[in-house]
Short mmCIF file of C-alpha atoms and ligand atoms in Angstrom, two decimals:
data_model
loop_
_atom_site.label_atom_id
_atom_site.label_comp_id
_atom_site.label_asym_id
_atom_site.label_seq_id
_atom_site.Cartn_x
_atom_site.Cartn_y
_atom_site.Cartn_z
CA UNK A 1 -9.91 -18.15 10.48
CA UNK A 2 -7.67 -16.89 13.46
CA UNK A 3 -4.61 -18.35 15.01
CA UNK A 4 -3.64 -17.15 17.54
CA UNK A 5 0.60 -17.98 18.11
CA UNK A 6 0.63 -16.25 21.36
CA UNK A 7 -1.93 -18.74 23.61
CA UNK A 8 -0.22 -16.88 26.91
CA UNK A 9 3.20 -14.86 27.03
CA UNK A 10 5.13 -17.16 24.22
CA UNK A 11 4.99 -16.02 21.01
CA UNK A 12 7.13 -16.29 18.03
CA UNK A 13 9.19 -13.41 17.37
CA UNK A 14 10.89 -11.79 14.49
CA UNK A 15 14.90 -11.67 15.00
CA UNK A 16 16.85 -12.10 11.55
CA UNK A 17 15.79 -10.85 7.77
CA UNK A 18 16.56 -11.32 4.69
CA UNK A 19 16.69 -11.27 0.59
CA UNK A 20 17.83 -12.24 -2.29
CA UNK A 21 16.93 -11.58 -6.23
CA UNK A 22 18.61 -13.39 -9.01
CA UNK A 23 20.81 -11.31 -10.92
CA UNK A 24 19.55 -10.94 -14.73
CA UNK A 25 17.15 -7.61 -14.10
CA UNK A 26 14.85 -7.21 -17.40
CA UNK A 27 13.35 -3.19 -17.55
CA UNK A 28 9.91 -2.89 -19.23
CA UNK A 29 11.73 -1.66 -22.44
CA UNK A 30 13.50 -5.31 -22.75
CA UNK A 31 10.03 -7.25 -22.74
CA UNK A 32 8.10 -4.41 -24.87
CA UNK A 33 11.20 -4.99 -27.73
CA UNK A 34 9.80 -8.93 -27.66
CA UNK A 35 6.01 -8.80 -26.33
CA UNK A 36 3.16 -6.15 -27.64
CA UNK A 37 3.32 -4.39 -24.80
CA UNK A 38 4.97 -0.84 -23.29
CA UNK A 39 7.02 0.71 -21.00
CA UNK A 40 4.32 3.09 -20.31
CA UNK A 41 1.60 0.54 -20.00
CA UNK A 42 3.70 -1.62 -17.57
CA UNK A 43 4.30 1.51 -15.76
CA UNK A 44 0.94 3.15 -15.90
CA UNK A 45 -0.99 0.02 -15.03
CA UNK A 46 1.00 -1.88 -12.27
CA UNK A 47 3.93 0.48 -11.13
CA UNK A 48 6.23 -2.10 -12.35
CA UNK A 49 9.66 -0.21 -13.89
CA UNK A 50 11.81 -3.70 -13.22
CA UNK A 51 11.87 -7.38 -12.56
CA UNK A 52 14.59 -9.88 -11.98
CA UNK A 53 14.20 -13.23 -13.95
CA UNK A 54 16.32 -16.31 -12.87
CA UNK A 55 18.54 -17.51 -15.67
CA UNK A 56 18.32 -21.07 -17.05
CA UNK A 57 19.41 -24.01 -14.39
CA UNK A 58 18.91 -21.55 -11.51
CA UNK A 59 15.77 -22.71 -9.47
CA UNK A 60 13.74 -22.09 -6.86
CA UNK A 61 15.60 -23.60 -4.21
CA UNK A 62 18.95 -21.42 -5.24
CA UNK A 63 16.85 -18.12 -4.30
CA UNK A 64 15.22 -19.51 -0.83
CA UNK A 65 18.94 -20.76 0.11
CA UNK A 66 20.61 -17.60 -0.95
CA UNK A 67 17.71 -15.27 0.97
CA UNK A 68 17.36 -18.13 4.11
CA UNK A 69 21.09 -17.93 4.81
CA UNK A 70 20.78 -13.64 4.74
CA UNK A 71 18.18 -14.05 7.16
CA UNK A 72 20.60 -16.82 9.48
CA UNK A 73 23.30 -14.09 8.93
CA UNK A 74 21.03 -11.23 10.38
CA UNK A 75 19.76 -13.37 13.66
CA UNK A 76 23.19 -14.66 13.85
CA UNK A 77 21.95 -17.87 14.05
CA UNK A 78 23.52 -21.02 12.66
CA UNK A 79 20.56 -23.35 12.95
CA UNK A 80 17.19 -23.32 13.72
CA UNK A 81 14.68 -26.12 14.83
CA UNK A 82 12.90 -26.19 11.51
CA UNK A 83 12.56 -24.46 8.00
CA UNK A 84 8.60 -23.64 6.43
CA UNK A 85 9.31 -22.57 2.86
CA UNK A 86 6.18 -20.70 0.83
CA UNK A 87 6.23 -21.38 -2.63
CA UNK A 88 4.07 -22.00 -5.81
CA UNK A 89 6.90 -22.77 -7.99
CA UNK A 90 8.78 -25.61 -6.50
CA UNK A 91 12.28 -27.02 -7.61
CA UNK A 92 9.81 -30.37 -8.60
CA UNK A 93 6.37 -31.70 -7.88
CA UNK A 94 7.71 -33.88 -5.92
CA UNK A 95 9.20 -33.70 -2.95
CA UNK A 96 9.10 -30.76 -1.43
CA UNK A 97 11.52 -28.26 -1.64
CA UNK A 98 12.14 -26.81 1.65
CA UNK A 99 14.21 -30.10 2.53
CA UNK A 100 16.94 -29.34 -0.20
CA UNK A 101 17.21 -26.15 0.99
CA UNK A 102 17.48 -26.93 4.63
CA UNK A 103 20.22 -29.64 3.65
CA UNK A 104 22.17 -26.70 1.71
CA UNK A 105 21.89 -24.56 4.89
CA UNK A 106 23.38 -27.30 6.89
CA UNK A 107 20.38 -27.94 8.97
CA UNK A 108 19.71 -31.57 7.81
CA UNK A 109 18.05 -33.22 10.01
CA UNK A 110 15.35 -30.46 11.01
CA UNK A 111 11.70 -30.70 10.06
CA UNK A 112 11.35 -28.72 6.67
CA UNK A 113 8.16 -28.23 3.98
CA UNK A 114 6.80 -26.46 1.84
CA UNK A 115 3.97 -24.17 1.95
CA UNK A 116 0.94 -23.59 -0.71
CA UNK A 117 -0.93 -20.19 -0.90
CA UNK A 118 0.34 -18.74 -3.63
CA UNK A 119 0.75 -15.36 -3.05
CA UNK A 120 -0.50 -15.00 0.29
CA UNK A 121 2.09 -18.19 1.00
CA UNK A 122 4.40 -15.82 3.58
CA UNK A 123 1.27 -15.23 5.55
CA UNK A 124 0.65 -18.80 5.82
CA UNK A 125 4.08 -19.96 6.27
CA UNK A 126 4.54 -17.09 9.14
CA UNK A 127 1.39 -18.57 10.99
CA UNK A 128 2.41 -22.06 10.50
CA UNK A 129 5.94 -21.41 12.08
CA UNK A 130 4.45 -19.09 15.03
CA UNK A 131 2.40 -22.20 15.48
CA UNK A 132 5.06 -24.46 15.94
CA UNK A 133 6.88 -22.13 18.42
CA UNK A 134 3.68 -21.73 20.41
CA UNK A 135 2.98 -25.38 20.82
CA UNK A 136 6.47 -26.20 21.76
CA UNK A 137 7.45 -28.19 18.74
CA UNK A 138 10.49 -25.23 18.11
CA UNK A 139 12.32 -22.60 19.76
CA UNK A 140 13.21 -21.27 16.11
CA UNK A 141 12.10 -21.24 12.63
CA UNK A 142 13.16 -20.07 9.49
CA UNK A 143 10.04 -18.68 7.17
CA UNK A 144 11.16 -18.17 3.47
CA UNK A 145 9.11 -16.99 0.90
CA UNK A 146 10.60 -17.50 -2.56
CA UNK A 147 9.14 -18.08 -6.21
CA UNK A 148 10.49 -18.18 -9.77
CA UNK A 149 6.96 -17.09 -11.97
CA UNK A 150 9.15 -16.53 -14.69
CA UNK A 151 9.30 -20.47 -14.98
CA UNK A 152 5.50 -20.91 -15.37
CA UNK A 153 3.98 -17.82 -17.30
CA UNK A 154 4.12 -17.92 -21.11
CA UNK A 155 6.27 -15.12 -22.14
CA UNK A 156 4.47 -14.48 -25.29
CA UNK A 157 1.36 -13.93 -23.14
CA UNK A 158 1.19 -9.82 -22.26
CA UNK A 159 -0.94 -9.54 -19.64
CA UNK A 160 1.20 -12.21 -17.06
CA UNK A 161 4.66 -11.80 -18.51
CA UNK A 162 4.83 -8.06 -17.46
CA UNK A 163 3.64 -8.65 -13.83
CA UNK A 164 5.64 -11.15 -12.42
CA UNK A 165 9.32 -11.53 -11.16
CA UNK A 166 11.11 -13.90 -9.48
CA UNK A 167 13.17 -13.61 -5.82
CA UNK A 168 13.07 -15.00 -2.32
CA UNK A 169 12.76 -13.29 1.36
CA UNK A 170 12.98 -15.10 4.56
CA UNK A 171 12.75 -14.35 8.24
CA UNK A 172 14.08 -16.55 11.39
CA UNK A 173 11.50 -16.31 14.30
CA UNK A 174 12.64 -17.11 17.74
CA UNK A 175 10.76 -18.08 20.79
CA UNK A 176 9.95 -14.99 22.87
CA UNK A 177 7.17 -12.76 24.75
CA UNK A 178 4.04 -11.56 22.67
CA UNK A 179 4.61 -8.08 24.54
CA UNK A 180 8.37 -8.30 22.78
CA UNK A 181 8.64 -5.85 19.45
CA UNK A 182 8.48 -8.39 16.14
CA UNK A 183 6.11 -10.46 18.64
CA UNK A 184 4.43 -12.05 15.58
CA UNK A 185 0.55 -11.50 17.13
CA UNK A 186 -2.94 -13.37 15.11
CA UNK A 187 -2.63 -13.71 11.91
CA UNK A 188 -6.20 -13.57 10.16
CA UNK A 189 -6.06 -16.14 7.51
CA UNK A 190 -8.71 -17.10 4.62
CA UNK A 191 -9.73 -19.04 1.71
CA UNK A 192 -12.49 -19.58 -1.20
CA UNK A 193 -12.08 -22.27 -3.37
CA UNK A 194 -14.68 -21.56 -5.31
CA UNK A 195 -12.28 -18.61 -6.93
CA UNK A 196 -9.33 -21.58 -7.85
CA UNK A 197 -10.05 -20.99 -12.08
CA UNK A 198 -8.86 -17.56 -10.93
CA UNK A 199 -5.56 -17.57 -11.09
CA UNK A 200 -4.17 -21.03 -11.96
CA UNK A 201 -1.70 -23.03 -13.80
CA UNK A 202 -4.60 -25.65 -14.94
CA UNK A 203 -1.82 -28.86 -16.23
CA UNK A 204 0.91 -30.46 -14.41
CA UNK A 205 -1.15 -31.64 -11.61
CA UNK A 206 -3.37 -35.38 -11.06
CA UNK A 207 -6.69 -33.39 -12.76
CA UNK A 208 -4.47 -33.14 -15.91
CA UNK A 209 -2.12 -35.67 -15.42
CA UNK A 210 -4.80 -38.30 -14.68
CA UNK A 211 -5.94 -38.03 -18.82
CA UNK A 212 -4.05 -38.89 -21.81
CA UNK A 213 -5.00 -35.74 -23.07
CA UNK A 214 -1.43 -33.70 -23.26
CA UNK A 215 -1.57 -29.58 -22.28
CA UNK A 216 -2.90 -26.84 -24.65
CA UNK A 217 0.12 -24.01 -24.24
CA UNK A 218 -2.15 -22.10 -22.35
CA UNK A 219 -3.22 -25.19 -19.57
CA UNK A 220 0.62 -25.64 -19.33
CA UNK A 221 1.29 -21.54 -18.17
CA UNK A 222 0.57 -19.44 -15.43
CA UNK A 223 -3.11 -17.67 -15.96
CA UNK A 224 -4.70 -14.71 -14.07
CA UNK A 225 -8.04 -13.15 -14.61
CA UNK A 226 -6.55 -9.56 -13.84
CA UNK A 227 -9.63 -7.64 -13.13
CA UNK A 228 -11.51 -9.87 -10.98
CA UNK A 229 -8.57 -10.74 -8.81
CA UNK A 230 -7.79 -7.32 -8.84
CA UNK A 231 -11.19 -6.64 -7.18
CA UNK A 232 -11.51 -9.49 -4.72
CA UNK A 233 -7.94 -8.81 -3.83
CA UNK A 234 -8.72 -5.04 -2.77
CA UNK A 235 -11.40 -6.48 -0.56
CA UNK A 236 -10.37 -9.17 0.90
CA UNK A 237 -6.95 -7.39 2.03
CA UNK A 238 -8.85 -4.33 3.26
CA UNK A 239 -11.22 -6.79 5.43
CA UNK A 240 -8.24 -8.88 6.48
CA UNK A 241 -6.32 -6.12 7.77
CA UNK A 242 -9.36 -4.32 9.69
CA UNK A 243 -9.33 -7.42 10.69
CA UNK A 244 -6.08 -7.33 12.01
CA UNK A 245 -6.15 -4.18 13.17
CA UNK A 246 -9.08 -4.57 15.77
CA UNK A 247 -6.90 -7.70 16.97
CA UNK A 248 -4.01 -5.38 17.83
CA UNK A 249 -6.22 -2.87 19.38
CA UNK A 250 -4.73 -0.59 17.11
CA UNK A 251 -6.80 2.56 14.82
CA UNK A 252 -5.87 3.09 11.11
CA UNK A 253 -4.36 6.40 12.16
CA UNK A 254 -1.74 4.72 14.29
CA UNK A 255 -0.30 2.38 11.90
CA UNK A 256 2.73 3.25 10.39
CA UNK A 257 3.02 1.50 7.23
CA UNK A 258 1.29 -0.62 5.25
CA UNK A 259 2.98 -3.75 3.72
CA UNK A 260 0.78 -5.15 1.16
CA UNK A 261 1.29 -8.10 -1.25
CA UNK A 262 2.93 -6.37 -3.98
CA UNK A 263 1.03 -7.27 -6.93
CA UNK A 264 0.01 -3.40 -8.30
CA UNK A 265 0.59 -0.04 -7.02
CA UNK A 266 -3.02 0.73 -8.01
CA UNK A 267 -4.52 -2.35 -5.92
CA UNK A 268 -2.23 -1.13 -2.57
CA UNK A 269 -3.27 2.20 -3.05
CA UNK A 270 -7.02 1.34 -3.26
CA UNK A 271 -6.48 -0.82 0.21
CA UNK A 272 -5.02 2.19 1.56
CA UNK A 273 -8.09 4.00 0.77
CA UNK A 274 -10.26 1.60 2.12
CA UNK A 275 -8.35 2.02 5.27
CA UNK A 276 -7.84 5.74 5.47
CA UNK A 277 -4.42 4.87 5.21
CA UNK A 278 -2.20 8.21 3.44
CA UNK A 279 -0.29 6.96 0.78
CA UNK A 280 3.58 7.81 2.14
CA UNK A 281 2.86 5.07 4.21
CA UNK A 282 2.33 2.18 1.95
CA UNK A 283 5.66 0.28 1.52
CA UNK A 284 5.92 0.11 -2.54
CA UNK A 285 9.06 -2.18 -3.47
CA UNK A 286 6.82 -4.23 -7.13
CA UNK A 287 8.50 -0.84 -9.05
CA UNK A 288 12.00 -3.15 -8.82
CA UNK A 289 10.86 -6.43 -8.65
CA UNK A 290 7.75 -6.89 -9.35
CA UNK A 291 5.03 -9.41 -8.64
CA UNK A 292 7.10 -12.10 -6.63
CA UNK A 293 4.53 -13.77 -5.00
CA UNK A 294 5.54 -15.79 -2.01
CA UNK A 295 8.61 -13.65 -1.84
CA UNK A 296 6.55 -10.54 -2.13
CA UNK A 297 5.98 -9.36 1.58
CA UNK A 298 9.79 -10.47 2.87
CA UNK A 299 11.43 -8.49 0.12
CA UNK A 300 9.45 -5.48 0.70
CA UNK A 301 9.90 -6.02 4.53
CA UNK A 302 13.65 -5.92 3.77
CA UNK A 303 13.56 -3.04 0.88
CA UNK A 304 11.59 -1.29 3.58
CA UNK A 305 14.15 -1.88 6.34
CA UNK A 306 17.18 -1.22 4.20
CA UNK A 307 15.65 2.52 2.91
CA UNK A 308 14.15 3.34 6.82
CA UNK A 309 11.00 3.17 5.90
CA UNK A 310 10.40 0.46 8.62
CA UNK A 311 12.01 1.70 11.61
CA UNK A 312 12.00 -0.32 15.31
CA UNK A 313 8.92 0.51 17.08
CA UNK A 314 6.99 0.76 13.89
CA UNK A 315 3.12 0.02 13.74
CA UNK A 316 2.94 -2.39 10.56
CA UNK A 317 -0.07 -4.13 9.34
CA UNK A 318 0.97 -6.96 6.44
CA UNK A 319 -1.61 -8.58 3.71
CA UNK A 320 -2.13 -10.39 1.22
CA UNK A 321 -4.53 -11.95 -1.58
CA UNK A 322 -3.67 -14.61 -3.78
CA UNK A 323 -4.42 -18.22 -5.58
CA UNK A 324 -6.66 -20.26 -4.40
CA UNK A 325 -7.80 -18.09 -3.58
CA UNK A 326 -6.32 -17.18 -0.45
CA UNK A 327 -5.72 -14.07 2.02
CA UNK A 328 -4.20 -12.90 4.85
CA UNK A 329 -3.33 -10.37 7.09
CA UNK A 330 -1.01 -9.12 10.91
CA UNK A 331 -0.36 -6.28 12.75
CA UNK A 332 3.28 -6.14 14.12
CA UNK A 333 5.43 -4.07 15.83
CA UNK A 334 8.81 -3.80 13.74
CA UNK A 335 11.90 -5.13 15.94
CA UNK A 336 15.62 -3.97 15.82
CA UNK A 337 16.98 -6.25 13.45
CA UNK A 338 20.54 -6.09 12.00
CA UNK A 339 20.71 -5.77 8.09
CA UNK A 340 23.33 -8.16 6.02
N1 LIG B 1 0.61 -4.29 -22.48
C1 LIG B 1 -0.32 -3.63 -23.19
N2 LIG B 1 -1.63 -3.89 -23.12
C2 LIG B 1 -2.02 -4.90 -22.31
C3 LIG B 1 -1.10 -5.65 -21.55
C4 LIG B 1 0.26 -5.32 -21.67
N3 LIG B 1 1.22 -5.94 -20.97
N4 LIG B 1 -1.77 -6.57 -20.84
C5 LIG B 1 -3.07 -6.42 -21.15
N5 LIG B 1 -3.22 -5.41 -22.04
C6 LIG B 1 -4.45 -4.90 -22.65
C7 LIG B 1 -5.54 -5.94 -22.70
O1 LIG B 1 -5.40 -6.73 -23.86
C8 LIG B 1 -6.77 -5.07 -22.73
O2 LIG B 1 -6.94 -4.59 -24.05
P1 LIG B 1 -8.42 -4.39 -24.66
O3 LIG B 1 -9.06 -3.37 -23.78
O4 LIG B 1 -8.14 -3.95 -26.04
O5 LIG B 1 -9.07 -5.74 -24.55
C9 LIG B 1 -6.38 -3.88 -21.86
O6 LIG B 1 -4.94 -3.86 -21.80
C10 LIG B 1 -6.91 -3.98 -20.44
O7 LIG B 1 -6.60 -5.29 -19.95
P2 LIG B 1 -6.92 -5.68 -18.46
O8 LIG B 1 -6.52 -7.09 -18.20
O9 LIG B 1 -8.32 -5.28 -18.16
O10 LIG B 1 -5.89 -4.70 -17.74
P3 LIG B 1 -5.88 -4.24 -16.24
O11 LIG B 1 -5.91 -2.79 -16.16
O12 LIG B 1 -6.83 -5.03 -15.39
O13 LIG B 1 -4.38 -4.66 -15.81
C11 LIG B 1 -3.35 -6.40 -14.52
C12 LIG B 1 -3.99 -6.01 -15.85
C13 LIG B 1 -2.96 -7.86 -14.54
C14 LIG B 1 -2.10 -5.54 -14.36
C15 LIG B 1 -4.34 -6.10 -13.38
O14 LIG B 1 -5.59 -6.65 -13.68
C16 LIG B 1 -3.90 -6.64 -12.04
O15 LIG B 1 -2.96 -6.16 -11.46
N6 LIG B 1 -4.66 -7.62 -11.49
C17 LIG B 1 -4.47 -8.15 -10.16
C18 LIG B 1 -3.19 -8.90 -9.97
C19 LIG B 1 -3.14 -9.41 -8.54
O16 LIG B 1 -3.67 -8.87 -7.62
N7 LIG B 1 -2.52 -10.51 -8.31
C20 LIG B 1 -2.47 -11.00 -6.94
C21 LIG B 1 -2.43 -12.44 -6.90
S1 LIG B 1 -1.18 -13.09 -7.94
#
């Protein structure tokens, strides 16, 4: 599917960034002294050195704030028109979260939900609020991506507990001119349902909770069938950003990085292949936090600002592949933006 934000000259526009990760970082040699695992596996098969983990009492809704008022800080903006919050590991089932975390930014009173596509959940959220600015319904809109996984894999179980870490990024969009650098353009969105046993936390929802049967361990934790996601998620985020690419007019020689969903080094590099795109530019940020998820493409848009990798004027295609399953991907131009 295509959106497309723009419609004439209005389009939403990227003016204010930011990040947050909790503070507890746990190095592969901390979860290979508990799990059957290694610092050279870790390493070897994902890229991952480092992950933050949120300590106990600290939820979702603490990182989105924390990262959501960054982003404020670097538009210097006080309030926006509404808030569009991507997570898969809300504060509760119900309600949403993004309302709580409005409320803590002092924007009660403004539209705010959440938004579900697990790790592609930025991508949606980001064409949900261009949507809203391109109809009218806002002049601004604050996109946060933020996730806790450490809260829903089993961290007895290897193959997840390695992978994931928890953190939050957000952006503010503003009203402006598609022509205008950050001018967020078509954002190429998809979904196969037919992949949902994929990567899934089976109990907790009405399928489960609509038995008397009570959760195996497993149902009750985060589970990922590595390899085929791995594969599907190569594909789809190669085809998504061609994809995106032909929308911008743009050829694979011209862009200038490469922000992938940072799930494994391996799986950006092999999208980079697919692309002809040279591996010093693909933004790589998973070595210190891992997989974040929703939070994924914000914080490596900000790790990316803060080291000049993403410089104003920039060519940058973003993607994604995750639960659901889902995908996504949009070509930018990277705007001036002030760091906090
Ligand atoms: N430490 C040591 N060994 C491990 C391990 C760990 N943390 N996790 C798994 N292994 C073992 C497995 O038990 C298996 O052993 P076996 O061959 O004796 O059966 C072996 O390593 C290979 O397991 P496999 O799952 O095939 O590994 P992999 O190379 O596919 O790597 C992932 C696993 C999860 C890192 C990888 O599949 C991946 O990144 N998948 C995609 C993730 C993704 O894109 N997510 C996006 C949406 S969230």
């Amino acid at each position: 599917m295509r959106t497309s934000p723009s419609g004439g000259g209005r389009a939403a526009v990227i003016c204010g960034l930011g990040a947050w990760l909790p503070p507890r970082a746990v190095g592969n040699d901390e979860l290979a002294a508990r799990i059957d695992t290694s610092d050279e596996w870790i390493r070897s098969r994902t890229g991952i050195r480092t992950r933050h983990f949120v300590s106990p009492g600290m939820p979702t809704s603490r990182l989105a704030t924390e990262a959501g008022a960054r982003a404020l800080a670097s538009a210097g903006l006080e309030t926006v028109d509404a808030v569009v919050l991507a997570t898969t590991t809300p504060d509760r089932p119900c309600p949403a979260t993004a309302p709580l975390v409005a409320h803590r930014l002092g924007l009660t009173g403004r539209p705010a939900f959440d938004v579900s596509a697990v790790c592609t959940g930025f991508l949606y959220a980001l064409s949900t609020a261009s949507g809203l600015i391109a109809a009218g319904s806002a002049d601004s809109v604050l996109v946060i991506g933020a996730d806790a996984f450490s809260t829903i894999v089993d961290p007895e179980e290897r193959s997840t507990a390695v992978v994931f870490g928890d953190g939050a990024g957000a952006v503010v969009l503003r009203a402006g001119e598609s022509a205008e650098p950050g001018a967020v353009g078509r954002v190429e969105l998809g979904a196969d349902g037919s992949l949902t046993d994929l990567i899934t936390v089976r109990a907790g929802g009405s399928e489960t909770r609509s038995t008397d049967v009570p959760p195996t361990r497993a149902d009750a934790h985060f589970s990922m069938a590595g390899q085929e996601v791995f594969a599907h998620a190569v594909t789809r985020m190669a085809e998504a950003s061609r994809t995106a690419l032909a929308d911008a007019g743009w050829r694979t020689e011209e862009v200038d990085r490469l922000v992938g969903h940072q799930a494994n080094a391996r799986i950006l590099h092999a999208v980079g292949e697919q692309l002809d795109v040279p591996r010093d530019r693909i933004v790589i940020h998973l070595d210190k936090v891992g997989n974040t998820a929703a939070a994924s493409i914000p914080l490596a848009l900000a790790h990316g600002q803060s080291a000049g990798e993403l410089l104003p004027g920039a060519r940058v295609v973003l993607t994604a592949f995750g639960g659901g399953a889902t995908w996504g991907a949009t070509a930018l131009t990277w705007p001036s933006l002030r760091t906090v």
